[in-house]
Amino acid sequence: MRPGGLLSEAVRRDQVTRVMLPSGPSQGLEERAAPFRFYKNNTKKYLVESLPEMDFDLGELYSGVVPIDLNNASRGLFFVFQPRVGEPVDEITIWLNGGPGCSSLEGFLQENGKFQWAWGQFSPTINKYSWVNLTNVLWVEYPVGVGFSIGEPRARTEEGIAEEFNDFFFNFQKIFAISKFKIYVTGESYAGRYVPYIASGMLDRNDSNHFNLSGALTYNPTIGEFGWVQTQAVIYPLIEKYNNVLGYNSSFMAKLASIDQTCGYVDYRDTHVDKFPPSQVQPPKYFNSTVDADCDIWHAAYFAAYGANPCFNPYLITLQCPLQGDPLGFPSDLIYSYPNTPVYFDREDVKKAMHAPVDREWSLCNGNPFVEGQGGPQNLGDMSADPIQRVLPRVIEATRRVLVANSDLDFETPTTGTLLAIQNMTWGGLLGFQNKPVKPITIMEPDLQYEAIFASSGFDDVDDPQGTMGVQHFERGLMWAE
């Protein structure tokens, strides 16, 4: 994962020098770009010719800032765009990370992009499971104030920033001569709020040439009330299930169990969890960190987790020490890179290669972009209603192609809480799922990433498909996976 993490500084500099931008004649670039589908006079300034530390062909790759208003360059969103590797398709899949305030370049470099440079990884590799093997992917640092996106943060509502996003996206399509493409909006975590509002805003545009919304996807999403329902009320069962990994002692577990009982979380789960169809609409619940301080079971468990495991990672609770360095400087909630390893996207040579603002300091998560302080239903300055109340049902009914998925090892957004949010949402004339999700997710594809390593080590018959990995369910246009 390191751009030279364990090497001496001299060796690192030598590596950087060898993979700097090519300085050959422009004709060479034109010849290389000739087969590129989206390479035109308007887009050539966005073409990424090479990236430091990546000693392989990048393929067709673009990045830079596109203004929200083409007549005002002072506000714009930074993007990375990689067309499909292989036969072209007339669709775009938009990816957004959450936070709020975290960069979608994490998705580009560590999740679904063509290149993989994950925690603890010495150098970047090709991601054989990249989404660009299937579709054209657009990663966007959103909203204004995040990453390399420029301008004064003004975020107050999801409706407002979604309007800015769709203005940006229209301009992006105009620059890249894109029209009549299917559009899919996807993201994770706090993007569980971004995705439905952006998608609903696309429907408002009533423009099939540029906003042909065809589906949406969210992972571990904050689609409902996430202070009380999606975290506090459901964290104790997760802790109890995985305490063999988390390592809390018996007295602390007893304390957590007492909070769980006295604060009404047990009763709430008994009434609403595992009810198919739901027996009733869930009553409104909101967590106030001041008034409800004695019931803050989530933060009590969160901070105690670092005592048992100093390398605790709330996004993947099975990880143990040593703490893995991150080329993006943020391997968990701890800020850490290996010694003498600069944050990749904050390097000047990387900024220049990606046409990013050189004078802007980049960090993976650089603070809440919402400007209303602790306003809004979730106390984050976001004044909009939870997506399950209107926009998410609207997107499901309009496209009949929405996926909500959750991973069981996420401390931040437990699976039970996400399913509770779905069970409190009405779409297609019914409340929640009518039947319990039980259909297994079975992965029988061969291992692409490590197949050669297993073979060269004499373990040809050991690296089997993953088999049953979870549960899936589909009702009325909504797919669930856990």
Coordinates of C-alpha atoms in Angstrom, one line a residue:
M1 CA 0.0 0.0 0.0
R2 CA 3.0 2.3 0.4
P3 CA 4.4 4.7 -2.2
G4 CA 7.8 3.6 -0.8
G5 CA 6.8 3.1 2.8
L6 CA 9.7 0.9 4.0
L7 CA 12.3 2.1 1.6
S8 CA 14.9 4.6 2.3
E9 CA 14.1 8.2 1.3
A10 CA 16.8 8.1 -1.4
V11 CA 15.4 5.0 -3.0
R12 CA 11.8 6.4 -2.8
R13 CA 12.9 9.5 -4.6
D14 CA 14.6 7.4 -7.3
Q15 CA 11.3 5.5 -7.8
V16 CA 9.3 8.7 -8.0
T17 CA 11.7 10.1 -10.6
R18 CA 11.4 7.0 -12.8
V19 CA 7.6 7.2 -13.0
M20 CA 7.1 10.9 -13.4
L21 CA 5.0 12.2 -16.2
P22 CA 6.4 11.5 -19.6
S23 CA 8.1 14.4 -21.4
G24 CA 8.0 13.1 -24.9
P25 CA 6.6 15.1 -27.9
S26 CA 2.8 15.7 -28.1
Q27 CA 2.5 13.5 -31.1
G28 CA 3.4 10.5 -28.9
L29 CA 0.5 11.4 -26.6
E30 CA -1.9 11.8 -29.6
E31 CA -1.0 8.4 -30.9
R32 CA -1.5 6.8 -27.5
A33 CA -4.8 8.5 -27.0
A34 CA -6.1 7.8 -30.5
P35 CA -8.2 4.8 -29.6
F36 CA -9.6 6.4 -26.4
R37 CA -13.4 6.8 -26.7
F38 CA -13.7 10.1 -24.8
Y39 CA -10.5 11.8 -25.8
K40 CA -11.4 15.1 -27.6
N41 CA -10.2 18.7 -27.8
N42 CA -12.5 19.5 -24.8
T43 CA -11.2 16.6 -22.7
K44 CA -7.5 16.4 -23.5
K45 CA -6.6 18.7 -20.6
Y46 CA -8.1 16.1 -18.2
L47 CA -6.2 13.1 -19.6
V48 CA -4.0 11.5 -17.0
E49 CA -0.9 10.3 -18.8
S50 CA 0.8 8.5 -15.8
L51 CA 0.7 8.4 -12.0
P52 CA 3.7 8.3 -9.7
E53 CA 4.5 4.8 -8.3
M54 CA 2.2 3.1 -10.9
D55 CA 4.5 1.4 -13.3
F56 CA 1.8 0.0 -15.5
D57 CA -0.5 1.2 -18.3
L58 CA -3.2 3.4 -16.8
G59 CA -5.5 3.0 -19.8
E60 CA -8.0 5.8 -20.5
L61 CA -8.2 7.9 -17.4
Y62 CA -9.3 11.5 -16.8
S63 CA -9.4 13.7 -13.7
G64 CA -9.7 17.4 -12.8
V65 CA -12.2 20.0 -11.6
V66 CA -15.4 20.7 -13.5
P67 CA -17.3 23.9 -12.5
I68 CA -20.8 23.7 -11.1
D69 CA -21.5 26.7 -13.3
L70 CA -19.5 26.9 -16.5
N71 CA -19.6 30.7 -16.3
N72 CA -18.1 30.7 -12.8
A73 CA -14.9 28.7 -12.2
S74 CA -14.7 29.5 -8.5
R75 CA -16.9 26.5 -7.4
G76 CA -16.4 23.0 -8.8
L77 CA -16.2 19.3 -8.0
F78 CA -13.1 17.2 -8.6
F79 CA -13.6 14.0 -10.5
V80 CA -11.8 10.9 -11.7
F81 CA -13.3 9.2 -14.7
Q82 CA -12.3 5.8 -16.1
P83 CA -14.1 4.3 -19.0
R84 CA -14.8 0.6 -19.2
V85 CA -11.9 -1.7 -19.9
G86 CA -13.1 -3.7 -22.9
E87 CA -16.1 -3.3 -25.1
P88 CA -17.7 0.1 -24.6
V89 CA -21.1 0.6 -22.8
D90 CA -23.4 3.6 -22.8
E91 CA -23.7 4.0 -19.1
I92 CA -22.0 5.8 -16.2
T93 CA -21.8 4.6 -12.6
I94 CA -21.2 7.4 -10.2
W95 CA -19.4 6.6 -6.9
L96 CA -19.4 8.6 -3.7
N97 CA -17.8 8.1 -0.4
G98 CA -19.4 9.4 2.7
G99 CA -18.2 11.0 6.0
P100 CA -19.6 13.5 5.7
G101 CA -16.5 15.2 4.4
C102 CA -14.5 12.1 3.1
S103 CA -13.1 11.8 -0.4
S104 CA -14.3 9.5 -3.1
L105 CA -10.7 9.1 -4.2
E106 CA -10.7 6.4 -1.5
G107 CA -13.1 4.4 -3.6
F108 CA -10.9 5.1 -6.7
L109 CA -7.7 3.8 -5.1
Q110 CA -8.8 1.3 -2.5
E111 CA -12.2 -0.1 -3.3
N112 CA -13.6 -0.4 -6.8
G113 CA -11.1 1.4 -9.1
K114 CA -8.7 -0.2 -11.6
F115 CA -5.8 0.2 -9.2
Q116 CA -5.6 -1.2 -5.7
W117 CA -3.4 0.3 -3.0
A118 CA -4.9 -0.9 0.2
W119 CA -3.8 -0.7 3.9
G120 CA -0.5 -2.4 4.5
Q121 CA 0.1 -2.9 0.7
F122 CA 3.7 -2.2 -0.3
S123 CA 2.8 -0.8 -3.8
P124 CA -0.2 -0.5 -6.1
T125 CA -1.5 -3.4 -8.1
I126 CA -4.2 -3.9 -10.7
N127 CA -7.6 -4.6 -9.1
K128 CA -9.0 -7.6 -11.0
Y129 CA -12.4 -7.0 -9.4
S130 CA -12.6 -3.4 -10.5
W131 CA -16.0 -2.0 -11.6
V132 CA -14.3 -0.6 -14.7
N133 CA -14.2 -4.1 -16.0
L134 CA -18.0 -3.7 -16.3
T135 CA -18.9 -0.1 -16.6
N136 CA -17.7 3.5 -17.0
V137 CA -17.0 4.8 -13.5
L138 CA -17.1 8.4 -12.3
W139 CA -15.7 9.1 -8.8
V140 CA -16.6 12.6 -7.5
E141 CA -15.3 14.4 -4.4
Y142 CA -18.6 15.7 -3.0
P143 CA -19.9 18.2 -1.8
V144 CA -17.8 21.4 -2.2
G145 CA -15.2 21.5 0.5
V146 CA -14.2 17.8 0.2
G147 CA -10.8 16.8 -1.2
F148 CA -9.8 18.8 -4.2
S149 CA -13.3 20.2 -4.9
I150 CA -13.1 24.0 -4.8
G151 CA -15.2 26.8 -3.4
E152 CA -16.7 27.9 -0.2
P153 CA -18.6 25.1 1.6
R154 CA -22.3 26.0 1.7
A155 CA -24.0 22.7 2.4
R156 CA -27.2 23.0 4.4
T157 CA -29.5 20.5 2.8
E158 CA -29.2 17.4 0.7
E159 CA -31.6 19.0 -1.8
G160 CA -29.2 21.9 -2.2
I161 CA -26.0 20.0 -2.7
A162 CA -27.7 17.5 -5.0
E163 CA -28.7 20.4 -7.2
E164 CA -25.1 21.4 -7.4
F165 CA -24.0 17.9 -8.1
N166 CA -26.4 17.5 -11.0
D167 CA -25.3 20.9 -12.4
F168 CA -21.7 19.6 -12.3
F169 CA -22.8 16.3 -13.8
F170 CA -24.6 18.0 -16.7
N171 CA -21.5 20.1 -17.4
F172 CA -19.3 16.9 -17.2
Q173 CA -21.4 15.2 -19.8
K174 CA -21.3 18.3 -22.0
I175 CA -17.5 18.4 -21.9
F176 CA -17.2 14.7 -22.6
A177 CA -19.9 14.7 -25.3
I178 CA -22.0 12.2 -23.4
S179 CA -25.7 11.8 -24.1
K180 CA -28.4 9.1 -23.7
F181 CA -26.3 7.1 -21.2
K182 CA -27.9 5.0 -18.4
I183 CA -27.0 6.5 -15.1
Y184 CA -26.4 4.6 -11.8
V185 CA -25.7 6.4 -8.6
T186 CA -23.8 4.5 -5.9
G187 CA -21.9 5.1 -2.6
E188 CA -21.3 4.0 0.9
S189 CA -21.8 5.2 4.5
Y190 CA -23.0 8.8 4.7
A191 CA -23.5 8.6 0.9
G192 CA -26.6 6.6 1.9
R193 CA -28.0 10.2 2.2
Y194 CA -26.2 11.6 -0.9
V195 CA -27.2 8.8 -3.3
P196 CA -31.0 9.0 -2.9
Y197 CA -31.1 12.8 -3.0
I198 CA -28.9 13.0 -6.1
A199 CA -31.0 10.3 -7.8
S200 CA -34.2 12.0 -6.9
G201 CA -32.9 15.3 -8.2
M202 CA -32.1 13.5 -11.5
L203 CA -35.7 12.4 -11.7
D204 CA -36.8 16.0 -11.2
R205 CA -34.8 17.1 -14.2
N206 CA -37.0 15.0 -16.5
D207 CA -34.1 14.8 -19.1
S208 CA -33.6 11.4 -20.5
N209 CA -30.6 12.6 -22.6
H210 CA -28.5 13.4 -19.5
F211 CA -30.3 12.1 -16.5
N212 CA -31.6 8.7 -17.5
L213 CA -31.5 7.3 -13.9
S214 CA -31.5 3.5 -14.2
G215 CA -30.6 2.4 -10.7
A216 CA -28.9 3.1 -7.4
L217 CA -26.7 1.2 -4.8
T218 CA -25.6 2.0 -1.3
Y219 CA -23.3 0.0 1.1
N220 CA -23.6 0.3 4.9
P221 CA -25.8 3.4 4.3
T222 CA -27.2 6.0 6.7
I223 CA -30.6 5.9 5.1
G224 CA -32.7 6.2 8.3
E225 CA -32.3 7.7 11.8
F226 CA -28.7 6.7 12.3
G227 CA -28.0 8.2 15.8
W228 CA -30.5 6.1 17.7
V229 CA -32.0 3.5 15.5
Q230 CA -29.0 2.5 13.2
T231 CA -26.3 2.6 15.9
Q232 CA -27.3 2.9 19.6
A233 CA -30.2 0.6 19.6
V234 CA -28.5 -2.2 17.8
I235 CA -24.8 -2.1 18.8
Y236 CA -25.0 -4.4 21.9
P237 CA -26.1 -7.6 20.0
L238 CA -23.1 -7.0 17.6
I239 CA -20.7 -6.6 20.5
E240 CA -22.1 -9.8 22.2
K241 CA -21.8 -11.8 19.0
Y242 CA -18.2 -10.8 18.2
N243 CA -16.8 -10.3 21.7
N244 CA -14.4 -13.2 21.1
V245 CA -12.7 -10.7 18.7
L246 CA -13.4 -7.4 20.5
G247 CA -12.2 -8.7 23.8
Y248 CA -14.3 -6.7 26.4
N249 CA -14.0 -8.1 29.9
S250 CA -17.0 -9.4 31.8
S251 CA -17.6 -6.4 34.0
F252 CA -17.7 -4.1 31.0
M253 CA -20.0 -6.4 29.2
A254 CA -22.3 -6.3 32.2
K255 CA -22.2 -2.5 32.1
L256 CA -23.1 -2.4 28.5
A257 CA -26.0 -4.9 29.0
S258 CA -27.4 -2.7 31.7
I259 CA -27.3 0.4 29.5
D260 CA -28.9 -1.7 26.7
Q261 CA -31.8 -2.7 29.0
T262 CA -32.4 0.5 31.0
C263 CA -32.3 2.8 28.0
G264 CA -35.0 0.9 26.1
Y265 CA -32.9 -0.6 23.4
V266 CA -33.8 -4.1 24.3
D267 CA -37.6 -3.3 24.2
Y268 CA -37.2 -1.5 20.9
R269 CA -35.5 -4.5 19.3
D270 CA -38.0 -6.9 20.7
T271 CA -40.8 -4.9 19.1
H272 CA -39.3 -4.1 15.7
V273 CA -36.3 -6.4 14.9
D274 CA -37.0 -9.6 12.8
K275 CA -40.6 -8.7 12.1
F276 CA -41.7 -9.6 8.5
P277 CA -43.9 -7.9 7.6
P278 CA -43.5 -5.1 10.1
S279 CA -46.3 -4.9 12.7
Q280 CA -46.2 -1.1 12.9
V281 CA -44.4 2.0 11.9
Q282 CA -41.5 2.6 14.3
P283 CA -41.9 5.6 16.6
P284 CA -39.6 8.6 15.9
K285 CA -36.3 8.3 17.8
Y286 CA -33.5 10.8 18.0
F287 CA -30.3 10.7 20.0
N288 CA -29.1 13.8 21.8
S289 CA -25.5 13.4 22.9
T290 CA -26.0 15.8 25.8
V291 CA -29.4 14.8 27.1
D292 CA -28.9 11.1 26.4
A293 CA -25.2 10.9 27.5
D294 CA -25.9 8.1 30.0
C295 CA -27.4 6.0 27.2
D296 CA -24.5 6.5 24.8
I297 CA -23.6 2.8 24.7
W298 CA -22.0 3.1 21.2
H299 CA -19.3 5.6 22.2
A300 CA -18.7 3.8 25.5
A301 CA -18.0 0.6 23.6
Y302 CA -16.1 2.4 20.8
F303 CA -13.5 4.0 23.1
A304 CA -13.1 0.9 25.2
A305 CA -12.4 -1.2 22.1
Y306 CA -9.0 0.6 21.8
G307 CA -8.0 -0.7 25.2
A308 CA -8.4 -4.3 24.2
N309 CA -7.1 -3.7 20.7
P310 CA -5.0 -0.6 20.1
C311 CA -5.4 -1.2 16.3
F312 CA -9.2 -1.4 16.5
N313 CA -10.9 -0.6 13.2
P314 CA -14.6 0.2 13.5
Y315 CA -15.1 -0.5 9.8
L316 CA -13.7 -4.1 10.0
I317 CA -13.7 -5.2 13.6
T318 CA -11.7 -8.4 13.0
L319 CA -8.5 -6.5 12.3
Q320 CA -5.8 -6.7 14.9
C321 CA -2.3 -5.3 15.4
P322 CA 0.0 -4.3 13.9
L323 CA -1.6 -1.1 12.6
Q324 CA -1.4 -1.1 8.9
G325 CA -0.1 2.0 7.2
D326 CA -2.3 3.7 4.6
P327 CA -1.1 5.6 1.5
L328 CA -4.2 7.9 2.1
G329 CA -3.1 8.4 5.8
F330 CA -6.4 7.1 7.4
P331 CA -6.4 3.3 7.8
S332 CA -9.1 3.4 10.4
D333 CA -10.2 6.3 12.6
L334 CA -6.5 6.7 13.4
I335 CA -4.4 8.8 11.2
Y336 CA -1.3 6.8 10.2
S337 CA 1.1 6.2 7.4
Y338 CA 4.3 4.3 7.4
P339 CA 7.4 6.5 8.2
N340 CA 8.6 8.7 5.4
T341 CA 5.5 8.0 3.4
P342 CA 3.5 11.1 2.3
V343 CA -0.2 10.9 1.8
Y344 CA -0.5 9.9 -1.8
F345 CA -2.9 12.5 -3.1
D346 CA -1.2 15.3 -1.2
R347 CA 2.0 14.8 -3.1
E348 CA 2.8 17.6 -5.5
D349 CA 3.7 15.2 -8.4
V350 CA 0.5 13.4 -8.0
K351 CA -1.5 16.6 -7.9
K352 CA 0.1 17.7 -11.1
A353 CA -0.4 14.4 -12.8
M354 CA -4.2 14.5 -11.9
H355 CA -4.7 18.2 -12.8
A356 CA -5.6 18.9 -9.1
P357 CA -5.2 22.2 -7.4
V358 CA -1.5 22.1 -6.4
D359 CA -2.0 24.7 -3.6
R360 CA -4.8 22.7 -1.9
E361 CA -3.9 20.4 1.0
W362 CA -5.5 17.0 0.5
S363 CA -6.7 14.7 3.3
L364 CA -9.0 11.8 3.1
C365 CA -11.5 13.3 5.5
N366 CA -11.2 17.0 6.1
G367 CA -14.1 17.9 8.3
N368 CA -17.9 18.2 8.0
P369 CA -18.9 20.2 4.9
F370 CA -22.3 21.1 6.3
V371 CA -22.3 24.6 7.8
E372 CA -25.3 24.5 10.1
G373 CA -23.3 23.3 13.1
Q374 CA -25.4 20.7 15.1
G375 CA -28.6 21.5 13.3
G376 CA -30.8 18.9 11.5
P377 CA -32.3 15.6 12.7
Q378 CA -28.8 14.0 13.0
N379 CA -27.0 17.0 14.7
L380 CA -24.6 17.3 11.8
G381 CA -25.8 20.4 10.1
D382 CA -27.7 18.4 7.4
M383 CA -31.2 19.8 7.6
S384 CA -32.8 17.2 5.3
A385 CA -35.2 14.4 6.2
D386 CA -33.9 10.8 6.3
P387 CA -34.0 9.3 2.8
I388 CA -36.4 6.5 3.8
Q389 CA -39.1 9.2 4.3
R390 CA -39.4 10.2 0.7
V391 CA -36.5 10.2 -1.8
L392 CA -35.4 6.6 -1.4
P393 CA -38.9 5.1 -2.0
R394 CA -39.2 7.4 -5.0
V395 CA -36.0 6.2 -6.5
I396 CA -37.0 2.5 -5.9
E397 CA -40.4 3.0 -7.5
A398 CA -39.0 4.9 -10.5
T399 CA -36.2 2.5 -11.3
R400 CA -37.1 -0.8 -9.6
R401 CA -33.3 -1.4 -9.4
V402 CA -32.0 -0.3 -6.1
L403 CA -29.5 -2.3 -3.9
V404 CA -29.0 -1.7 -0.2
A405 CA -26.2 -3.8 1.3
N406 CA -24.5 -4.1 4.7
S407 CA -21.5 -6.0 6.0
D408 CA -21.8 -7.7 9.4
L409 CA -18.3 -6.6 10.7
D410 CA -19.0 -2.9 10.6
F411 CA -19.1 -1.3 14.0
E412 CA -20.2 2.1 12.6
T413 CA -23.3 0.9 10.8
P414 CA -24.5 -2.5 12.0
T415 CA -26.5 -4.6 9.7
T416 CA -29.5 -4.8 12.0
G417 CA -29.8 -1.0 12.1
T418 CA -29.9 -0.8 8.3
L419 CA -32.5 -3.5 8.0
L420 CA -34.5 -1.6 10.7
A421 CA -34.4 1.5 8.5
I422 CA -35.8 -0.5 5.6
Q423 CA -38.5 -2.0 7.7
N424 CA -39.6 1.6 8.6
M425 CA -39.9 2.6 4.9
T426 CA -43.0 2.5 2.7
W427 CA -42.6 1.8 -1.0
G428 CA -44.8 0.2 -3.6
G429 CA -47.7 0.7 -1.2
L430 CA -46.4 -1.5 1.6
L431 CA -44.3 -1.0 4.7
G432 CA -40.9 -2.8 4.7
F433 CA -40.1 -6.2 3.4
Q434 CA -43.0 -8.6 3.7
N435 CA -40.8 -11.7 3.9
K436 CA -37.6 -12.4 5.8
P437 CA -34.4 -12.4 3.7
V438 CA -33.2 -16.0 3.7
K439 CA -31.8 -16.7 0.1
P440 CA -28.1 -17.4 0.3
I441 CA -25.5 -15.4 -1.6
T442 CA -23.2 -18.1 -3.1
I443 CA -19.9 -17.0 -4.8
M444 CA -18.6 -19.7 -7.1
E445 CA -16.3 -17.6 -9.2
P446 CA -12.6 -18.5 -9.1
D447 CA -10.2 -16.3 -7.2
L448 CA -8.8 -13.9 -9.7
Q449 CA -6.6 -11.8 -7.3
Y450 CA -4.4 -14.6 -5.8
E451 CA -4.8 -17.5 -8.2
A452 CA -1.2 -17.2 -9.6
I453 CA 0.3 -16.9 -6.1
F454 CA -1.5 -20.1 -4.9
A455 CA -0.5 -21.9 -8.0
S456 CA 3.2 -21.0 -7.7
S457 CA 3.2 -22.1 -4.1
G458 CA 1.8 -25.5 -4.9
F459 CA -1.7 -24.8 -3.6
D460 CA -3.6 -25.1 -6.8
D461 CA -6.5 -27.1 -5.3
V462 CA -6.7 -25.1 -2.1
D463 CA -7.8 -21.7 -3.4
D464 CA -11.5 -22.6 -3.9
P465 CA -14.4 -20.2 -4.6
Q466 CA -15.7 -18.5 -1.5
G467 CA -19.0 -20.3 -1.3
T468 CA -21.9 -19.0 0.8
M469 CA -21.1 -15.4 1.8
G470 CA -24.4 -14.0 3.0
V471 CA -28.1 -13.5 2.4
Q472 CA -30.0 -11.7 -0.4
H473 CA -33.6 -10.6 -0.9
F474 CA -35.7 -8.8 -3.5
E475 CA -39.1 -7.1 -3.1
R476 CA -40.8 -4.4 -5.1
G477 CA -37.7 -3.1 -6.8
L478 CA -35.4 -3.2 -3.7
M479 CA -32.6 -5.7 -3.4
W480 CA -31.1 -6.4 0.0
A481 CA -27.7 -8.1 0.6
E482 CA -25.9 -8.8 3.9

